[in-house]
Short mmCIF file of C-alpha atoms in Angstrom, two decimals:
data_model
loop_
_atom_site.label_atom_id
_atom_site.label_comp_id
_atom_site.label_asym_id
_atom_site.label_seq_id
_atom_site.Cartn_x
_atom_site.Cartn_y
_atom_site.Cartn_z
CA MET A 28 -20.01 -184.85 -5.24
CA PRO A 29 -17.71 -182.22 -6.77
CA LEU A 30 -15.85 -183.19 -9.91
CA PRO A 31 -12.11 -182.74 -10.56
CA ALA A 32 -11.27 -179.31 -11.98
CA ASP A 33 -10.11 -180.84 -15.26
CA PHE A 34 -13.03 -183.25 -15.68
CA GLU A 35 -14.52 -181.42 -18.68
CA LYS A 36 -11.07 -181.33 -20.27
CA SER A 37 -10.69 -185.10 -20.12
CA LEU A 38 -14.29 -185.51 -21.31
CA TRP A 39 -13.58 -183.27 -24.28
CA ALA A 40 -10.39 -185.15 -25.16
CA ALA A 41 -12.31 -188.40 -25.40
CA ALA A 42 -15.18 -186.86 -27.42
CA ASP A 43 -12.66 -185.19 -29.74
CA GLN A 44 -11.03 -188.53 -30.44
CA LEU A 45 -14.43 -190.02 -31.27
CA TRP A 46 -15.02 -187.15 -33.71
CA THR A 47 -11.65 -187.79 -35.37
CA ASN A 48 -12.72 -191.38 -36.05
CA SER A 49 -16.31 -190.55 -37.03
CA GLY A 50 -15.75 -189.24 -40.55
CA LEU A 51 -18.14 -186.34 -39.83
CA GLN A 52 -17.56 -182.65 -40.45
CA PRO A 53 -17.25 -180.53 -37.28
CA SER A 54 -20.55 -178.81 -38.06
CA GLU A 55 -22.26 -182.23 -38.29
CA TYR A 56 -20.80 -183.40 -34.98
CA ALA A 57 -21.00 -180.34 -32.72
CA THR A 58 -24.70 -179.64 -32.19
CA PRO A 59 -25.77 -183.29 -31.77
CA VAL A 60 -23.02 -183.83 -29.18
CA LEU A 61 -23.99 -180.66 -27.29
CA ALA A 62 -27.61 -181.86 -27.34
CA LEU A 63 -26.54 -185.14 -25.72
CA ILE A 64 -24.96 -183.12 -22.90
CA PHE A 65 -28.30 -181.34 -22.59
CA LEU A 66 -30.09 -184.71 -22.54
CA LYS A 67 -27.83 -185.99 -19.78
CA TYR A 68 -28.53 -182.82 -17.80
CA ALA A 69 -32.30 -183.06 -18.36
CA ASP A 70 -32.29 -186.71 -17.33
CA HIS A 71 -30.27 -185.88 -14.21
CA LYS A 72 -32.71 -183.17 -13.09
CA PHE A 73 -35.69 -185.36 -13.97
CA ALA A 74 -34.36 -188.20 -11.81
CA GLN A 75 -33.82 -185.83 -8.88
CA ALA A 76 -37.35 -184.44 -9.19
CA GLU A 77 -38.78 -187.95 -9.55
CA ARG A 78 -37.23 -189.04 -6.25
CA GLU A 79 -38.46 -185.92 -4.45
CA LEU A 80 -41.96 -186.16 -5.88
CA SER A 81 -42.22 -189.87 -5.10
CA THR A 82 -41.44 -189.10 -1.46
CA LYS A 83 -43.87 -186.22 -1.11
CA SER A 84 -46.75 -187.08 -3.41
CA ARG A 85 -49.75 -188.95 -2.02
CA ARG A 86 -52.15 -188.13 -4.81
CA ARG A 87 -54.30 -190.97 -6.07
CA GLY A 88 -53.56 -190.06 -9.69
CA GLY A 89 -49.81 -190.33 -9.23
CA ILE A 90 -47.12 -187.99 -10.55
CA GLY A 91 -47.58 -186.39 -13.95
CA ARG A 92 -45.84 -184.13 -16.44
CA ASP A 93 -47.25 -180.95 -14.88
CA ASP A 94 -45.62 -181.80 -11.56
CA TYR A 95 -42.21 -181.70 -13.22
CA HIS A 96 -42.97 -178.54 -15.16
CA ALA A 97 -44.07 -176.84 -11.94
CA ARG A 98 -40.54 -177.42 -10.66
CA GLY A 99 -38.98 -176.03 -13.83
CA VAL A 100 -37.83 -179.51 -14.84
CA VAL A 101 -37.88 -180.89 -18.38
CA TYR A 102 -40.23 -183.87 -18.58
CA VAL A 103 -38.27 -186.83 -20.00
CA PRO A 104 -40.39 -189.73 -21.35
CA GLU A 105 -39.18 -193.25 -20.65
CA LYS A 106 -37.93 -193.80 -24.23
CA ALA A 107 -35.75 -190.69 -23.88
CA ARG A 108 -34.16 -191.57 -20.53
CA PHE A 109 -30.39 -191.54 -20.78
CA ARG A 110 -29.95 -195.01 -19.31
CA VAL A 111 -32.39 -196.45 -21.86
CA LEU A 112 -30.39 -195.02 -24.75
CA ARG A 113 -27.05 -195.93 -23.21
CA GLU A 114 -28.08 -199.55 -22.76
CA LEU A 115 -29.14 -200.03 -26.39
CA PRO A 116 -27.03 -202.70 -28.11
CA GLU A 117 -24.74 -201.52 -30.89
CA LYS A 118 -26.67 -203.61 -33.43
CA GLU A 119 -29.72 -201.37 -32.86
CA ASP A 120 -30.28 -198.21 -34.89
CA ILE A 121 -29.14 -195.91 -32.09
CA GLY A 122 -29.35 -192.84 -34.31
CA LYS A 123 -33.06 -193.40 -34.89
CA ALA A 124 -33.60 -194.08 -31.19
CA ILE A 125 -32.00 -190.75 -30.23
CA ASN A 126 -33.91 -188.89 -32.92
CA ASP A 127 -37.13 -190.37 -31.53
CA ALA A 128 -36.05 -189.44 -27.99
CA MET A 129 -35.50 -185.82 -28.99
CA LYS A 130 -38.90 -185.71 -30.68
CA ALA A 131 -40.54 -187.18 -27.60
CA ILE A 132 -38.97 -184.58 -25.31
CA GLU A 133 -40.12 -181.76 -27.58
CA ALA A 134 -43.65 -183.21 -27.64
CA GLU A 135 -43.82 -183.09 -23.82
CA ASN A 136 -42.15 -179.69 -23.36
CA ASP A 137 -43.54 -176.82 -25.40
CA ASP A 138 -40.60 -174.48 -24.76
CA LEU A 139 -38.27 -176.99 -26.46
CA LYS A 140 -40.32 -177.25 -29.66
CA ASP A 141 -38.00 -177.26 -32.71
CA VAL A 142 -34.94 -176.79 -30.48
CA LEU A 143 -33.37 -180.26 -30.29
CA PRO A 144 -31.48 -181.75 -33.24
CA LYS A 145 -32.67 -184.89 -35.01
CA ALA A 146 -29.60 -185.54 -37.16
CA TYR A 147 -28.25 -188.60 -35.39
CA GLY A 148 -28.80 -190.74 -38.46
CA ARG A 149 -25.50 -189.35 -39.76
CA PHE A 150 -23.66 -191.13 -36.94
CA ASP A 151 -22.89 -194.80 -36.95
CA SER A 152 -24.23 -196.70 -33.95
CA LYS A 153 -20.75 -197.51 -32.64
CA THR A 154 -19.84 -193.82 -32.34
CA LEU A 155 -23.13 -192.95 -30.65
CA LYS A 156 -22.73 -195.87 -28.28
CA GLU A 157 -19.30 -194.57 -27.28
CA ILE A 158 -20.54 -190.99 -26.82
CA LEU A 159 -23.39 -192.14 -24.61
CA LYS A 160 -20.99 -194.30 -22.62
CA LEU A 161 -18.65 -191.31 -22.25
CA PHE A 162 -21.31 -188.95 -20.93
CA GLY A 163 -22.54 -191.75 -18.72
CA THR A 164 -19.32 -191.32 -16.72
CA ILE A 165 -20.73 -188.08 -15.30
CA PRO A 166 -21.70 -189.16 -11.76
CA GLU A 167 -25.34 -189.19 -10.72
CA ASP A 168 -24.63 -187.26 -7.51
CA VAL A 169 -22.80 -184.30 -9.05
CA GLU A 170 -23.20 -180.93 -7.36
CA GLY A 171 -23.19 -177.36 -8.64
CA ASP A 172 -23.22 -176.15 -12.22
CA VAL A 173 -21.35 -179.17 -13.60
CA PHE A 174 -23.39 -179.57 -16.78
CA GLY A 175 -23.12 -175.88 -17.52
CA ARG A 176 -19.34 -176.09 -17.16
CA ILE A 177 -19.17 -179.07 -19.51
CA TYR A 178 -21.49 -177.52 -22.09
CA GLU A 179 -19.55 -174.26 -22.17
CA TYR A 180 -16.22 -176.06 -22.40
CA PHE A 181 -17.40 -178.12 -25.35
CA LEU A 182 -18.99 -175.07 -26.99
CA GLY A 183 -15.73 -173.12 -26.69
CA ASN A 184 -13.73 -175.96 -28.21
CA PHE A 185 -16.16 -176.58 -31.05
CA ALA A 186 -16.26 -172.88 -31.94
CA PRO A 187 -12.90 -172.56 -33.79
CA ARG A 188 -13.81 -175.53 -35.99
CA THR A 189 -17.37 -174.53 -36.81
CA LEU A 190 -17.09 -170.74 -36.53
CA GLN A 191 -19.28 -168.93 -39.02
CA LYS A 192 -18.38 -165.77 -40.89
CA GLY A 193 -17.98 -162.83 -38.51
CA GLY A 194 -17.80 -165.04 -35.41
CA GLU A 195 -21.56 -165.19 -35.27
CA TYR A 196 -22.28 -167.55 -32.41
CA PHE A 197 -19.41 -167.56 -29.95
CA THR A 198 -17.79 -164.70 -28.06
CA PRO A 199 -14.73 -165.73 -25.99
CA TYR A 200 -15.43 -166.15 -22.31
CA SER A 201 -12.93 -163.45 -21.34
CA VAL A 202 -14.69 -160.86 -23.53
CA VAL A 203 -18.14 -161.79 -22.25
CA ARG A 204 -16.96 -161.63 -18.64
CA LEU A 205 -15.41 -158.18 -19.21
CA ILE A 206 -18.62 -156.81 -20.72
CA VAL A 207 -20.75 -158.17 -17.89
CA GLU A 208 -18.44 -156.84 -15.19
CA ILE A 209 -18.51 -153.39 -16.75
CA VAL A 210 -22.30 -153.36 -17.05
CA GLU A 211 -22.95 -154.94 -13.63
CA PRO A 212 -26.42 -156.45 -14.17
CA TYR A 213 -27.40 -156.88 -10.52
CA HIS A 214 -31.14 -156.73 -11.14
CA GLY A 215 -33.47 -156.15 -14.09
CA ARG A 216 -34.30 -157.05 -17.68
CA ILE A 217 -31.31 -158.06 -19.82
CA PHE A 218 -31.37 -157.93 -23.60
CA ASP A 219 -28.85 -159.21 -26.14
CA PRO A 220 -29.88 -158.29 -29.71
CA ALA A 221 -27.34 -160.70 -31.23
CA CYS A 222 -27.21 -163.36 -28.54
CA GLY A 223 -25.42 -166.17 -30.39
CA SER A 224 -25.12 -169.16 -28.06
CA GLY A 225 -26.23 -167.17 -25.02
CA GLY A 226 -22.91 -166.44 -23.31
CA MET A 227 -23.95 -162.99 -22.10
CA PHE A 228 -26.92 -164.47 -20.29
CA VAL A 229 -24.96 -167.24 -18.65
CA GLN A 230 -22.25 -164.87 -17.47
CA SER A 231 -24.85 -162.37 -16.19
CA ALA A 232 -26.39 -165.17 -14.12
CA SER A 233 -22.92 -166.09 -12.80
CA PHE A 234 -22.39 -162.42 -11.85
CA VAL A 235 -25.63 -162.41 -9.87
CA SER A 236 -24.76 -165.71 -8.19
CA ALA A 237 -21.33 -164.38 -7.24
CA HIS A 238 -23.12 -161.62 -5.32
CA GLU A 239 -25.12 -164.26 -3.40
CA LYS A 240 -28.42 -163.74 -5.19
CA ARG A 241 -30.60 -166.14 -7.16
CA PRO A 242 -30.50 -165.29 -10.89
CA SER A 243 -34.12 -166.40 -11.34
CA ASP A 244 -35.17 -163.80 -8.74
CA GLU A 245 -33.02 -160.98 -10.02
CA ILE A 246 -32.83 -160.99 -13.82
CA SER A 247 -35.08 -161.61 -16.79
CA ILE A 248 -33.52 -162.72 -20.06
CA TYR A 249 -34.47 -161.59 -23.55
CA GLY A 250 -32.58 -162.20 -26.77
CA VAL A 251 -32.62 -162.27 -30.54
CA GLU A 252 -30.69 -164.57 -32.85
CA LYS A 253 -31.05 -164.68 -36.61
CA ILE A 254 -29.64 -168.19 -37.21
CA GLN A 255 -31.93 -171.03 -36.16
CA GLN A 256 -29.09 -173.49 -35.42
CA THR A 257 -27.45 -170.94 -33.13
CA LEU A 258 -30.76 -170.18 -31.45
CA ARG A 259 -30.98 -173.83 -30.54
CA LEU A 260 -27.51 -173.72 -28.98
CA ALA A 261 -28.53 -170.71 -26.91
CA LYS A 262 -31.70 -172.33 -25.58
CA MET A 263 -29.84 -175.49 -24.64
CA ASN A 264 -27.10 -173.38 -23.04
CA LEU A 265 -29.63 -171.63 -20.83
CA ALA A 266 -31.28 -174.91 -19.91
CA VAL A 267 -28.09 -176.66 -18.75
CA HIS A 268 -27.39 -173.65 -16.52
CA GLY A 269 -30.88 -173.85 -15.02
CA LEU A 270 -31.96 -170.61 -16.71
CA SER A 271 -34.91 -169.63 -18.86
CA GLY A 272 -35.54 -166.72 -21.18
CA ASP A 273 -37.46 -165.29 -24.10
CA ILE A 274 -35.13 -165.80 -27.08
CA ARG A 275 -36.54 -165.43 -30.57
CA GLU A 276 -35.37 -165.93 -34.11
CA THR A 277 -35.17 -162.82 -36.27
CA ASN A 278 -32.70 -160.24 -37.61
CA THR A 279 -32.50 -157.53 -35.00
CA TYR A 280 -31.24 -154.98 -37.54
CA TYR A 281 -34.61 -154.98 -39.26
CA ASP A 282 -37.16 -156.47 -36.82
CA ASP A 283 -38.03 -155.14 -33.37
CA ILE A 284 -39.61 -158.36 -32.20
CA HIS A 285 -39.31 -157.47 -28.48
CA ASP A 286 -40.46 -153.85 -28.86
CA GLN A 287 -37.03 -152.94 -27.57
CA VAL A 288 -36.91 -149.16 -27.16
CA GLY A 289 -36.96 -148.23 -23.46
CA LYS A 290 -37.94 -151.72 -22.29
CA PHE A 291 -34.67 -153.08 -20.91
CA ASP A 292 -32.39 -152.23 -18.03
CA PHE A 293 -29.26 -153.69 -19.61
CA VAL A 294 -28.34 -154.24 -23.24
CA MET A 295 -25.18 -156.24 -23.99
CA ALA A 296 -24.00 -157.52 -27.33
CA ASN A 297 -21.00 -158.49 -29.41
CA PRO A 298 -22.72 -158.40 -32.82
CA PRO A 299 -21.27 -160.10 -35.90
CA PHE A 300 -19.05 -157.84 -37.99
CA ASN A 301 -18.48 -157.47 -41.73
CA GLN A 302 -22.13 -158.20 -42.50
CA ASN A 303 -23.91 -157.09 -45.64
CA GLY A 304 -27.28 -155.38 -45.29
CA ASP A 305 -29.43 -152.37 -46.03
CA PRO A 306 -28.19 -149.47 -43.86
CA ALA A 307 -31.08 -147.22 -44.91
CA ALA A 308 -33.69 -149.76 -43.81
CA CYS A 309 -31.88 -150.37 -40.53
CA LEU A 310 -31.49 -146.67 -39.77
CA GLY A 311 -35.12 -145.99 -40.63
CA ARG A 312 -36.35 -148.63 -38.19
CA MET A 313 -34.16 -147.27 -35.40
CA LEU A 314 -35.38 -143.70 -35.97
CA ASP A 315 -38.99 -144.88 -35.83
CA GLY A 316 -38.48 -145.56 -32.13
CA PHE A 317 -37.83 -141.92 -31.32
#
């Protein structure tokens, strides 16, 4: 079922009120909440795949983790299922339960290793219970890129409160869209050397979809991000939009981790400004490629 156009707005208003009452700093609240949106998405896709596999599979050994991975679906262990966490009583240590759930998901999905936060011990169980209840209002039969919409809306609203020096992880949607529409990445390898939370990739995929093509068939995603926390946001952002890519942690000014020169069809970036560094070292590395 389609959701009301302002659904993410009402969801944000409720989550924002919970933050106000939590006593946490914005930076302590943002990433864990975004990760719970990711968890709800992963659980949703897992449940869909589980139903489909149960109908089609006749193997004696049953359905296993590899069956989900073959469909591009995150394998979600029972202890990490959203309903299991949502149904925990408030007297339980819900923070520990969510930390354990995130660890369990990482253990079963190599591409999520060291991506998911485990800082839920900072939250009291009442706040976590309310957040889980809130995200539980997302219907099971939603259609389209609902989770991507919600994740981006939350990301955009968290950004002004947690923005780092130079605007390092979030470029406004309007700017990203303008860059993508100028570049027109219909088909090929896309690279963002300062990818932040991955907005260029998400918008490039939307551009491809708008031209009635499947992003997974048309574009390959590569990125670099120097801040580990922001790298995690980018990987979760790709996941909730049903995308995958090769995004690595390094400083693109000094390290050519993707062997970049001549390898990409499109390069898009809104790099952080007013940064200190070693211009001579940066220039020397760039000249080495020619």
